Amino acid sequence: MTTTRPAALVTGASRGIGLAIAERLAAAGHDLTICARGGDALAAAGVRLAALGAAVRAESADMAAEDDVRGLARAHEDAYGRLDVLVVAAGVGTAGPVDTAPLHRFDKQFAVNVRAPYTLVQALLPTLRATAAARPDHGVKIIMLSSLTGAFPEPGLAAYGASKAALISLCRSLNAELSADGVTATAICPGYVDTDMSAWVHDRIDPADMIRTADVAELAMSLTRLSSRAVVSELVVTRPGGQLHRA
Ligand SMILES: NC(=O)c1ccc[n+]([C@@H]2O[C@H](COP(=O)([O-])OP(=O)(O)OC[C@H]3O[C@@H](n4cnc5c(N)ncnc54)[C@H](OP(=O)(O)O)[C@@H]3O)[C@@H](O)[C@H]2O)c1
């Protein structure tokens, strides 16, 4: 390991849940690599995070492009030589009924929501293993933003839900393969969180009634504090009310 401070990589960190988690990681003493496609928002996030005392590497990268995903992994390794926390927050979702939803949207959601996280973990695995071996009591944490729709079906969100169900399965499989070596993975599965992504349901769900980004960030931080003995494959987070398993 080339640095003494813990290092985290957060995808989708220019806004929303990813930025909220990155802020908490920075405040807790992590150095960071952050990514998103949009350069201006990413640069602004980098400035905010650096003000919290973190070294920040901001990489403009499209998680739909394999070369960008691999380049992001290399950039993080070159900067820090260790990876204590990997947060996969970059994600896309489009709604539409199964009979008419176009396949290119299915492909995009699976590329960003499933293929990219799998590729990122694969590329970073030597660094994850080495970091875990250097701190065996604590290990390293992979945190993936799945969704409640990955655990419970929601009409109109079949492709998105399937991609998020795949992330839950991926975290379980990663734990089966890697947790004995101190590399553990958790899929956080929230219902609607008040971010740009959930704005399309504002006509039927008041954003004030949605889960807060701070709630999701709090869960993510608690995962980072677990010992390597505790494996949490998924965390389901619902909104209050009678329809607990509706996003
Ligand atoms: N909000 C919810 O209700 C909710 C509920 C359950 C789960 N989730 C999941 O939580 C995660 C974060 O959601 P959010 O609500 O924070 O979304 P958001 O506010 O829309 O932010 C998404 C972030 O991901 C980045 N991103 C999107 N597409 C990308 C791509 N192809 N390559 C790289 N970065 C990309 C965005 O930046 P650029 O656009 O600049 O690339 C942004 O930084 C997602 O995986 C989402 O599916 C959200």
mmCIF file of C-alpha atoms and ligand atoms in Angstrom:
data_model
loop_
_atom_site.group_PDB
_atom_site.id
_atom_site.type_symbol
_atom_site.label_atom_id
_atom_site.label_comp_id
_atom_site.label_asym_id
_atom_site.label_seq_id
_atom_site.Cartn_x
_atom_site.Cartn_y
_atom_site.Cartn_z
ATOM 1 C CA MET A 1 0.000 0.000 0.000
ATOM 2 C CA THR A 2 1.392 3.398 -0.960
ATOM 3 C CA THR A 3 -0.637 5.581 1.445
ATOM 4 C CA THR A 4 -1.383 5.348 5.170
ATOM 5 C CA ARG A 5 -4.845 6.925 5.003
ATOM 6 C CA PRO A 6 -7.712 4.658 3.909
ATOM 7 C CA ALA A 7 -8.825 5.135 0.318
ATOM 8 C CA ALA A 8 -12.284 4.853 -1.203
ATOM 9 C CA LEU A 9 -13.590 4.846 -4.761
ATOM 10 C CA VAL A 10 -17.143 6.129 -5.246
ATOM 11 C CA THR A 11 -18.873 5.971 -8.632
ATOM 12 C CA GLY A 12 -21.761 8.335 -9.302
ATOM 13 C CA ALA A 13 -20.378 10.751 -6.717
ATOM 14 C CA SER A 14 -21.243 14.055 -8.398
ATOM 15 C CA ARG A 15 -24.680 14.236 -6.733
ATOM 16 C CA GLY A 16 -27.350 12.294 -4.868
ATOM 17 C CA ILE A 17 -26.570 9.190 -2.835
ATOM 18 C CA GLY A 18 -23.008 8.795 -4.130
ATOM 19 C CA LEU A 19 -22.056 12.345 -3.147
ATOM 20 C CA ALA A 20 -23.667 11.947 0.300
ATOM 21 C CA ILE A 21 -21.627 8.791 0.940
ATOM 22 C CA ALA A 22 -18.443 10.384 -0.430
ATOM 23 C CA GLU A 23 -18.904 13.334 1.937
ATOM 24 C CA ARG A 24 -19.224 11.020 4.916
ATOM 25 C CA LEU A 25 -16.188 9.000 3.826
ATOM 26 C CA ALA A 26 -14.119 12.175 3.421
ATOM 27 C CA ALA A 27 -15.200 13.441 6.840
ATOM 28 C CA ALA A 28 -14.187 10.074 8.315
ATOM 29 C CA GLY A 29 -10.638 10.425 6.942
ATOM 30 C CA HIS A 30 -10.734 8.611 3.596
ATOM 31 C CA ASP A 31 -8.960 9.793 0.488
ATOM 32 C CA LEU A 32 -11.139 9.481 -2.559
ATOM 33 C CA THR A 33 -11.465 8.718 -6.216
ATOM 34 C CA ILE A 34 -14.830 9.896 -7.517
ATOM 35 C CA CYS A 35 -16.416 9.521 -10.917
ATOM 36 C CA ALA A 36 -19.389 10.599 -13.009
ATOM 37 C CA ARG A 37 -19.847 11.580 -16.662
ATOM 38 C CA GLY A 38 -20.649 15.260 -16.139
ATOM 39 C CA GLY A 39 -17.421 17.223 -15.694
ATOM 40 C CA ASP A 40 -18.695 20.429 -14.037
ATOM 41 C CA ALA A 41 -20.765 18.754 -11.305
ATOM 42 C CA LEU A 42 -17.948 16.284 -10.704
ATOM 43 C CA ALA A 43 -15.394 19.068 -10.344
ATOM 44 C CA ALA A 44 -17.689 20.910 -7.918
ATOM 45 C CA ALA A 45 -18.101 17.718 -5.871
ATOM 46 C CA GLY A 46 -14.320 17.329 -5.825
ATOM 47 C CA VAL A 47 -13.927 20.830 -4.370
ATOM 48 C CA ARG A 48 -16.552 20.104 -1.668
ATOM 49 C CA LEU A 49 -14.861 16.843 -0.717
ATOM 50 C CA ALA A 50 -11.362 18.339 -0.664
ATOM 51 C CA ALA A 51 -12.678 21.005 1.733
ATOM 52 C CA LEU A 52 -13.423 18.139 4.136
ATOM 53 C CA GLY A 53 -9.719 17.269 4.196
ATOM 54 C CA ALA A 54 -9.593 14.436 1.656
ATOM 55 C CA ALA A 55 -7.216 13.992 -1.226
ATOM 56 C CA VAL A 56 -9.598 13.749 -4.178
ATOM 57 C CA ARG A 57 -9.062 12.360 -7.657
ATOM 58 C CA ALA A 58 -12.037 13.208 -9.879
ATOM 59 C CA GLU A 59 -12.276 11.029 -12.995
ATOM 60 C CA SER A 60 -14.778 11.731 -15.732
ATOM 61 C CA ALA A 61 -15.886 8.246 -16.800
ATOM 62 C CA ASP A 62 -18.932 6.648 -18.428
ATOM 63 C CA MET A 63 -19.806 3.388 -16.692
ATOM 64 C CA ALA A 64 -21.418 2.183 -19.938
ATOM 65 C CA ALA A 65 -17.941 2.110 -21.556
ATOM 66 C CA GLU A 66 -15.661 -0.749 -20.489
ATOM 67 C CA ASP A 67 -12.479 1.215 -21.249
ATOM 68 C CA ASP A 68 -13.658 4.007 -18.943
ATOM 69 C CA VAL A 69 -14.422 1.494 -16.167
ATOM 70 C CA ARG A 70 -10.983 -0.077 -16.448
ATOM 71 C CA GLY A 71 -9.350 3.361 -16.686
ATOM 72 C CA LEU A 72 -11.121 4.406 -13.486
ATOM 73 C CA ALA A 73 -9.758 1.354 -11.660
ATOM 74 C CA ARG A 74 -6.225 2.104 -12.914
ATOM 75 C CA ALA A 75 -6.478 5.778 -11.943
ATOM 76 C CA HIS A 76 -7.475 4.848 -8.400
ATOM 77 C CA GLU A 77 -4.690 2.277 -8.037
ATOM 78 C CA ASP A 78 -2.081 4.686 -9.424
ATOM 79 C CA ALA A 79 -3.169 7.403 -6.990
ATOM 80 C CA TYR A 80 -3.470 5.401 -3.774
ATOM 81 C CA GLY A 81 -2.268 1.798 -4.190
ATOM 82 C CA ARG A 82 -4.988 0.583 -1.832
ATOM 83 C CA LEU A 83 -8.773 0.321 -1.751
ATOM 84 C CA ASP A 84 -10.594 0.129 1.583
ATOM 85 C CA VAL A 85 -14.110 0.990 0.402
ATOM 86 C CA LEU A 86 -15.626 0.622 -3.067
ATOM 87 C CA VAL A 87 -19.018 2.290 -3.450
ATOM 88 C CA VAL A 88 -20.980 1.673 -6.644
ATOM 89 C CA ALA A 89 -23.626 4.412 -6.790
ATOM 90 C CA ALA A 90 -23.613 5.218 -10.519
ATOM 91 C CA GLY A 91 -26.833 3.855 -11.888
ATOM 92 C CA VAL A 92 -29.562 4.555 -14.420
ATOM 93 C CA GLY A 93 -33.217 3.670 -14.501
ATOM 94 C CA THR A 94 -35.998 3.990 -17.037
ATOM 95 C CA ALA A 95 -39.614 2.982 -16.566
ATOM 96 C CA GLY A 96 -41.813 1.216 -19.067
ATOM 97 C CA PRO A 97 -44.071 -1.824 -19.333
ATOM 98 C CA VAL A 98 -42.470 -5.092 -20.460
ATOM 99 C CA ASP A 99 -44.486 -5.280 -23.675
ATOM 100 C CA THR A 100 -43.260 -1.945 -25.072
ATOM 101 C CA ALA A 101 -40.032 -1.026 -23.252
ATOM 102 C CA PRO A 102 -37.269 -0.927 -25.905
ATOM 103 C CA LEU A 103 -34.403 -3.404 -25.589
ATOM 104 C CA HIS A 104 -31.752 -0.713 -25.964
ATOM 105 C CA ARG A 105 -32.917 0.671 -22.592
ATOM 106 C CA PHE A 106 -32.610 -2.786 -21.055
ATOM 107 C CA ASP A 107 -29.064 -3.024 -22.451
ATOM 108 C CA LYS A 108 -28.090 0.424 -21.111
ATOM 109 C CA GLN A 109 -29.384 -0.369 -17.634
ATOM 110 C CA PHE A 110 -27.550 -3.684 -17.538
ATOM 111 C CA ALA A 111 -24.358 -2.098 -18.891
ATOM 112 C CA VAL A 112 -24.251 0.645 -16.241
ATOM 113 C CA ASN A 113 -25.977 -1.109 -13.335
ATOM 114 C CA VAL A 114 -24.497 -4.622 -13.619
ATOM 115 C CA ARG A 115 -21.667 -4.998 -16.146
ATOM 116 C CA ALA A 116 -19.748 -1.970 -14.887
ATOM 117 C CA PRO A 117 -19.784 -3.015 -11.200
ATOM 118 C CA TYR A 118 -18.733 -6.558 -12.157
ATOM 119 C CA THR A 119 -15.905 -5.227 -14.338
ATOM 120 C CA LEU A 120 -14.812 -2.762 -11.658
ATOM 121 C CA VAL A 121 -14.633 -5.437 -8.964
ATOM 122 C CA GLN A 122 -12.761 -7.768 -11.326
ATOM 123 C CA ALA A 123 -10.218 -5.057 -12.204
ATOM 124 C CA LEU A 124 -9.746 -3.980 -8.584
ATOM 125 C CA LEU A 125 -9.681 -7.418 -6.982
ATOM 126 C CA PRO A 126 -5.890 -7.702 -6.550
ATOM 127 C CA THR A 127 -5.870 -4.322 -4.772
ATOM 128 C CA LEU A 128 -8.946 -5.189 -2.693
ATOM 129 C CA ARG A 129 -7.378 -8.485 -1.607
ATOM 130 C CA ALA A 130 -4.025 -6.880 -0.786
ATOM 131 C CA THR A 131 -5.671 -4.107 1.252
ATOM 132 C CA ALA A 132 -7.803 -6.650 3.134
ATOM 133 C CA ALA A 133 -4.733 -8.778 3.882
ATOM 134 C CA ALA A 134 -2.967 -5.742 5.350
ATOM 135 C CA ARG A 135 -5.848 -5.065 7.787
ATOM 136 C CA PRO A 136 -7.321 -8.496 8.583
ATOM 137 C CA ASP A 137 -9.517 -7.403 11.523
ATOM 138 C CA HIS A 138 -11.327 -4.906 9.373
ATOM 139 C CA GLY A 139 -11.079 -6.169 5.805
ATOM 140 C CA VAL A 140 -12.382 -4.104 2.902
ATOM 141 C CA LYS A 141 -15.968 -3.231 1.987
ATOM 142 C CA ILE A 142 -17.799 -3.201 -1.302
ATOM 143 C CA ILE A 143 -21.103 -1.306 -1.148
ATOM 144 C CA MET A 144 -23.433 -1.423 -4.141
ATOM 145 C CA LEU A 145 -26.560 0.683 -4.538
ATOM 146 C CA SER A 146 -29.210 -1.788 -5.543
ATOM 147 C CA SER A 147 -32.886 -0.895 -5.039
ATOM 148 C CA LEU A 148 -36.027 -2.105 -3.332
ATOM 149 C CA THR A 149 -37.183 -3.031 -6.833
ATOM 150 C CA GLY A 150 -34.358 -5.567 -6.943
ATOM 151 C CA ALA A 151 -35.875 -7.367 -3.960
ATOM 152 C CA PHE A 152 -39.596 -6.820 -4.624
ATOM 153 C CA PRO A 153 -41.196 -6.351 -8.063
ATOM 154 C CA GLU A 154 -42.640 -3.000 -9.107
ATOM 155 C CA PRO A 155 -44.905 -2.633 -12.182
ATOM 156 C CA GLY A 156 -43.180 -0.678 -14.945
ATOM 157 C CA LEU A 157 -39.674 -1.262 -13.615
ATOM 158 C CA ALA A 158 -38.942 -4.795 -14.839
ATOM 159 C CA ALA A 159 -35.600 -4.072 -16.525
ATOM 160 C CA TYR A 160 -34.379 -1.741 -13.770
ATOM 161 C CA GLY A 161 -35.542 -4.201 -11.095
ATOM 162 C CA ALA A 162 -33.840 -7.106 -12.851
ATOM 163 C CA SER A 163 -30.575 -5.165 -13.033
ATOM 164 C CA LYS A 164 -30.807 -4.337 -9.329
ATOM 165 C CA ALA A 165 -31.698 -7.967 -8.464
ATOM 166 C CA ALA A 166 -28.523 -8.940 -10.311
ATOM 167 C CA LEU A 167 -26.544 -6.632 -8.013
ATOM 168 C CA ILE A 168 -28.020 -8.352 -4.945
ATOM 169 C CA SER A 169 -27.004 -11.696 -6.410
ATOM 170 C CA LEU A 170 -23.549 -10.344 -7.265
ATOM 171 C CA CYS A 171 -22.973 -9.219 -3.670
ATOM 172 C CA ARG A 172 -24.020 -12.631 -2.357
ATOM 173 C CA SER A 173 -21.674 -14.358 -4.818
ATOM 174 C CA LEU A 174 -18.798 -12.020 -3.967
ATOM 175 C CA ASN A 175 -19.283 -12.865 -0.290
ATOM 176 C CA ALA A 176 -19.297 -16.580 -1.073
ATOM 177 C CA GLU A 177 -16.039 -16.254 -3.018
ATOM 178 C CA LEU A 178 -14.162 -13.532 -1.155
ATOM 179 C CA SER A 179 -15.424 -12.926 2.385
ATOM 180 C CA ALA A 180 -13.066 -15.485 3.934
ATOM 181 C CA ASP A 181 -10.266 -13.267 2.578
ATOM 182 C CA GLY A 182 -11.749 -10.137 4.174
ATOM 183 C CA VAL A 183 -13.467 -8.734 1.061
ATOM 184 C CA THR A 184 -17.180 -8.335 1.820
ATOM 185 C CA ALA A 185 -19.993 -6.881 -0.267
ATOM 186 C CA THR A 186 -23.374 -5.368 0.610
ATOM 187 C CA ALA A 187 -26.239 -4.397 -1.671
ATOM 188 C CA ILE A 188 -28.215 -1.500 -0.162
ATOM 189 C CA CYS A 189 -31.803 -1.743 -1.436
ATOM 190 C CA PRO A 190 -33.756 1.442 -0.713
ATOM 191 C CA GLY A 191 -37.200 2.542 -1.774
ATOM 192 C CA TYR A 192 -37.454 6.042 -3.229
ATOM 193 C CA VAL A 193 -34.685 8.353 -2.022
ATOM 194 C CA ASP A 194 -35.037 12.104 -2.495
ATOM 195 C CA THR A 195 -32.582 12.765 -5.350
ATOM 196 C CA ASP A 196 -32.729 13.855 -8.998
ATOM 197 C CA MET A 197 -33.358 10.235 -9.962
ATOM 198 C CA SER A 198 -36.688 10.054 -8.141
ATOM 199 C CA ALA A 199 -37.994 13.425 -9.414
ATOM 200 C CA TRP A 200 -40.170 11.628 -11.996
ATOM 201 C CA VAL A 201 -42.509 10.387 -9.212
ATOM 202 C CA HIS A 202 -42.922 13.767 -7.462
ATOM 203 C CA ASP A 203 -46.489 13.969 -8.795
ATOM 204 C CA ARG A 204 -47.466 10.971 -6.628
ATOM 205 C CA ILE A 205 -44.825 10.865 -3.856
ATOM 206 C CA ASP A 206 -43.864 13.991 -1.934
ATOM 207 C CA PRO A 207 -40.045 14.201 -1.799
ATOM 208 C CA ALA A 208 -40.388 15.080 1.898
ATOM 209 C CA ASP A 209 -41.776 11.554 2.416
ATOM 210 C CA MET A 210 -38.855 9.862 0.679
ATOM 211 C CA ILE A 211 -35.832 8.253 2.307
ATOM 212 C CA ARG A 212 -33.035 10.796 2.738
ATOM 213 C CA THR A 213 -29.594 10.525 1.189
ATOM 214 C CA ALA A 214 -28.241 11.006 4.733
ATOM 215 C CA ASP A 215 -30.068 7.806 5.802
ATOM 216 C CA VAL A 216 -28.409 5.785 3.054
ATOM 217 C CA ALA A 217 -25.030 7.384 3.797
ATOM 218 C CA GLU A 218 -25.427 6.506 7.484
ATOM 219 C CA LEU A 219 -26.022 2.840 6.587
ATOM 220 C CA ALA A 220 -23.020 2.845 4.262
ATOM 221 C CA MET A 221 -20.786 4.301 6.967
ATOM 222 C CA SER A 222 -21.963 1.726 9.514
ATOM 223 C CA LEU A 223 -20.969 -1.007 7.045
ATOM 224 C CA THR A 224 -17.475 0.494 6.769
ATOM 225 C CA ARG A 225 -17.067 0.175 10.545
ATOM 226 C CA LEU A 226 -17.912 -3.540 10.756
ATOM 227 C CA SER A 227 -15.189 -6.066 11.459
ATOM 228 C CA SER A 228 -14.292 -8.587 8.787
ATOM 229 C CA ARG A 229 -16.238 -11.186 10.843
ATOM 230 C CA ALA A 230 -19.615 -9.641 9.953
ATOM 231 C CA VAL A 231 -20.962 -10.259 6.447
ATOM 232 C CA VAL A 232 -24.084 -8.334 5.407
ATOM 233 C CA SER A 233 -25.088 -9.276 1.869
ATOM 234 C CA GLU A 234 -28.088 -6.945 1.603
ATOM 235 C CA LEU A 235 -29.880 -4.196 3.490
ATOM 236 C CA VAL A 236 -33.499 -3.463 2.551
ATOM 237 C CA VAL A 237 -34.704 0.057 3.395
ATOM 238 C CA THR A 238 -38.376 0.950 2.987
ATOM 239 C CA ARG A 239 -40.417 4.105 3.368
ATOM 240 C CA PRO A 240 -42.937 4.212 6.231
ATOM 241 C CA GLY A 241 -46.534 3.168 5.676
ATOM 242 C CA GLY A 242 -48.713 0.232 4.834
ATOM 243 C CA GLN A 243 -47.117 -0.646 1.498
ATOM 244 C CA LEU A 244 -43.700 -1.503 2.854
ATOM 245 C CA HIS A 245 -42.516 -3.317 -0.239
ATOM 246 C CA ARG A 246 -43.500 -0.672 -2.805
ATOM 247 C CA ALA A 247 -40.559 1.551 -3.769
HETATM 248 N N1 LIG B 1 -33.051 7.844 -5.843
HETATM 249 C C1 LIG B 1 -33.721 6.732 -5.600
HETATM 250 O O1 LIG B 1 -34.942 6.742 -5.355
HETATM 251 C C2 LIG B 1 -33.002 5.409 -5.574
HETATM 252 C C3 LIG B 1 -33.626 4.331 -4.932
HETATM 253 C C4 LIG B 1 -32.992 3.094 -4.925
HETATM 254 C C5 LIG B 1 -31.761 2.947 -5.508
HETATM 255 N N2 LIG B 1 -31.166 4.007 -6.131
HETATM 256 C C6 LIG B 1 -29.859 3.777 -6.757
HETATM 257 O O2 LIG B 1 -28.889 4.546 -6.075
HETATM 258 C C7 LIG B 1 -27.860 4.942 -6.978
HETATM 259 C C8 LIG B 1 -27.664 6.448 -6.901
HETATM 260 O O3 LIG B 1 -28.904 7.051 -7.282
HETATM 261 P P1 LIG B 1 -29.198 8.602 -7.077
HETATM 262 O O4 LIG B 1 -30.620 8.706 -6.715
HETATM 263 O O5 LIG B 1 -28.148 9.225 -6.227
HETATM 264 O O6 LIG B 1 -29.055 9.082 -8.605
HETATM 265 P P2 LIG B 1 -28.695 10.515 -9.205
HETATM 266 O O7 LIG B 1 -28.998 11.598 -8.256
HETATM 267 O O8 LIG B 1 -29.299 10.522 -10.560
HETATM 268 O O9 LIG B 1 -27.088 10.419 -9.356
HETATM 269 C C9 LIG B 1 -26.538 9.444 -10.187
HETATM 270 C C10 LIG B 1 -25.040 9.602 -10.196
HETATM 271 O O10 LIG B 1 -24.504 8.606 -11.081
HETATM 272 C C11 LIG B 1 -23.814 9.255 -12.151
HETATM 273 N N3 LIG B 1 -24.002 8.470 -13.371
HETATM 274 C C12 LIG B 1 -25.166 8.198 -14.007
HETATM 275 N N4 LIG B 1 -24.923 7.485 -15.113
HETATM 276 C C13 LIG B 1 -23.580 7.292 -15.153
HETATM 277 C C14 LIG B 1 -22.718 6.643 -16.068
HETATM 278 N N5 LIG B 1 -23.176 6.045 -17.187
HETATM 279 N N6 LIG B 1 -21.389 6.652 -15.812
HETATM 280 C C15 LIG B 1 -20.903 7.265 -14.713
HETATM 281 N N7 LIG B 1 -21.669 7.896 -13.818
HETATM 282 C C16 LIG B 1 -22.996 7.913 -14.047
HETATM 283 C C17 LIG B 1 -24.407 10.661 -12.216
HETATM 284 O O11 LIG B 1 -23.550 11.624 -12.819
HETATM 285 P P3 LIG B 1 -23.591 11.925 -14.413
HETATM 286 O O12 LIG B 1 -25.031 11.981 -14.823
HETATM 287 O O13 LIG B 1 -22.863 13.204 -14.591
HETATM 288 O O14 LIG B 1 -22.860 10.785 -15.042
HETATM 289 C C18 LIG B 1 -24.586 10.949 -10.732
HETATM 290 O O15 LIG B 1 -23.358 11.287 -10.146
HETATM 291 C C19 LIG B 1 -28.293 4.445 -8.363
HETATM 292 O O16 LIG B 1 -27.624 3.238 -8.642
HETATM 293 C C20 LIG B 1 -29.783 4.197 -8.203
HETATM 294 O O17 LIG B 1 -30.230 3.199 -9.087
HETATM 295 C C21 LIG B 1 -31.751 5.234 -6.164
#
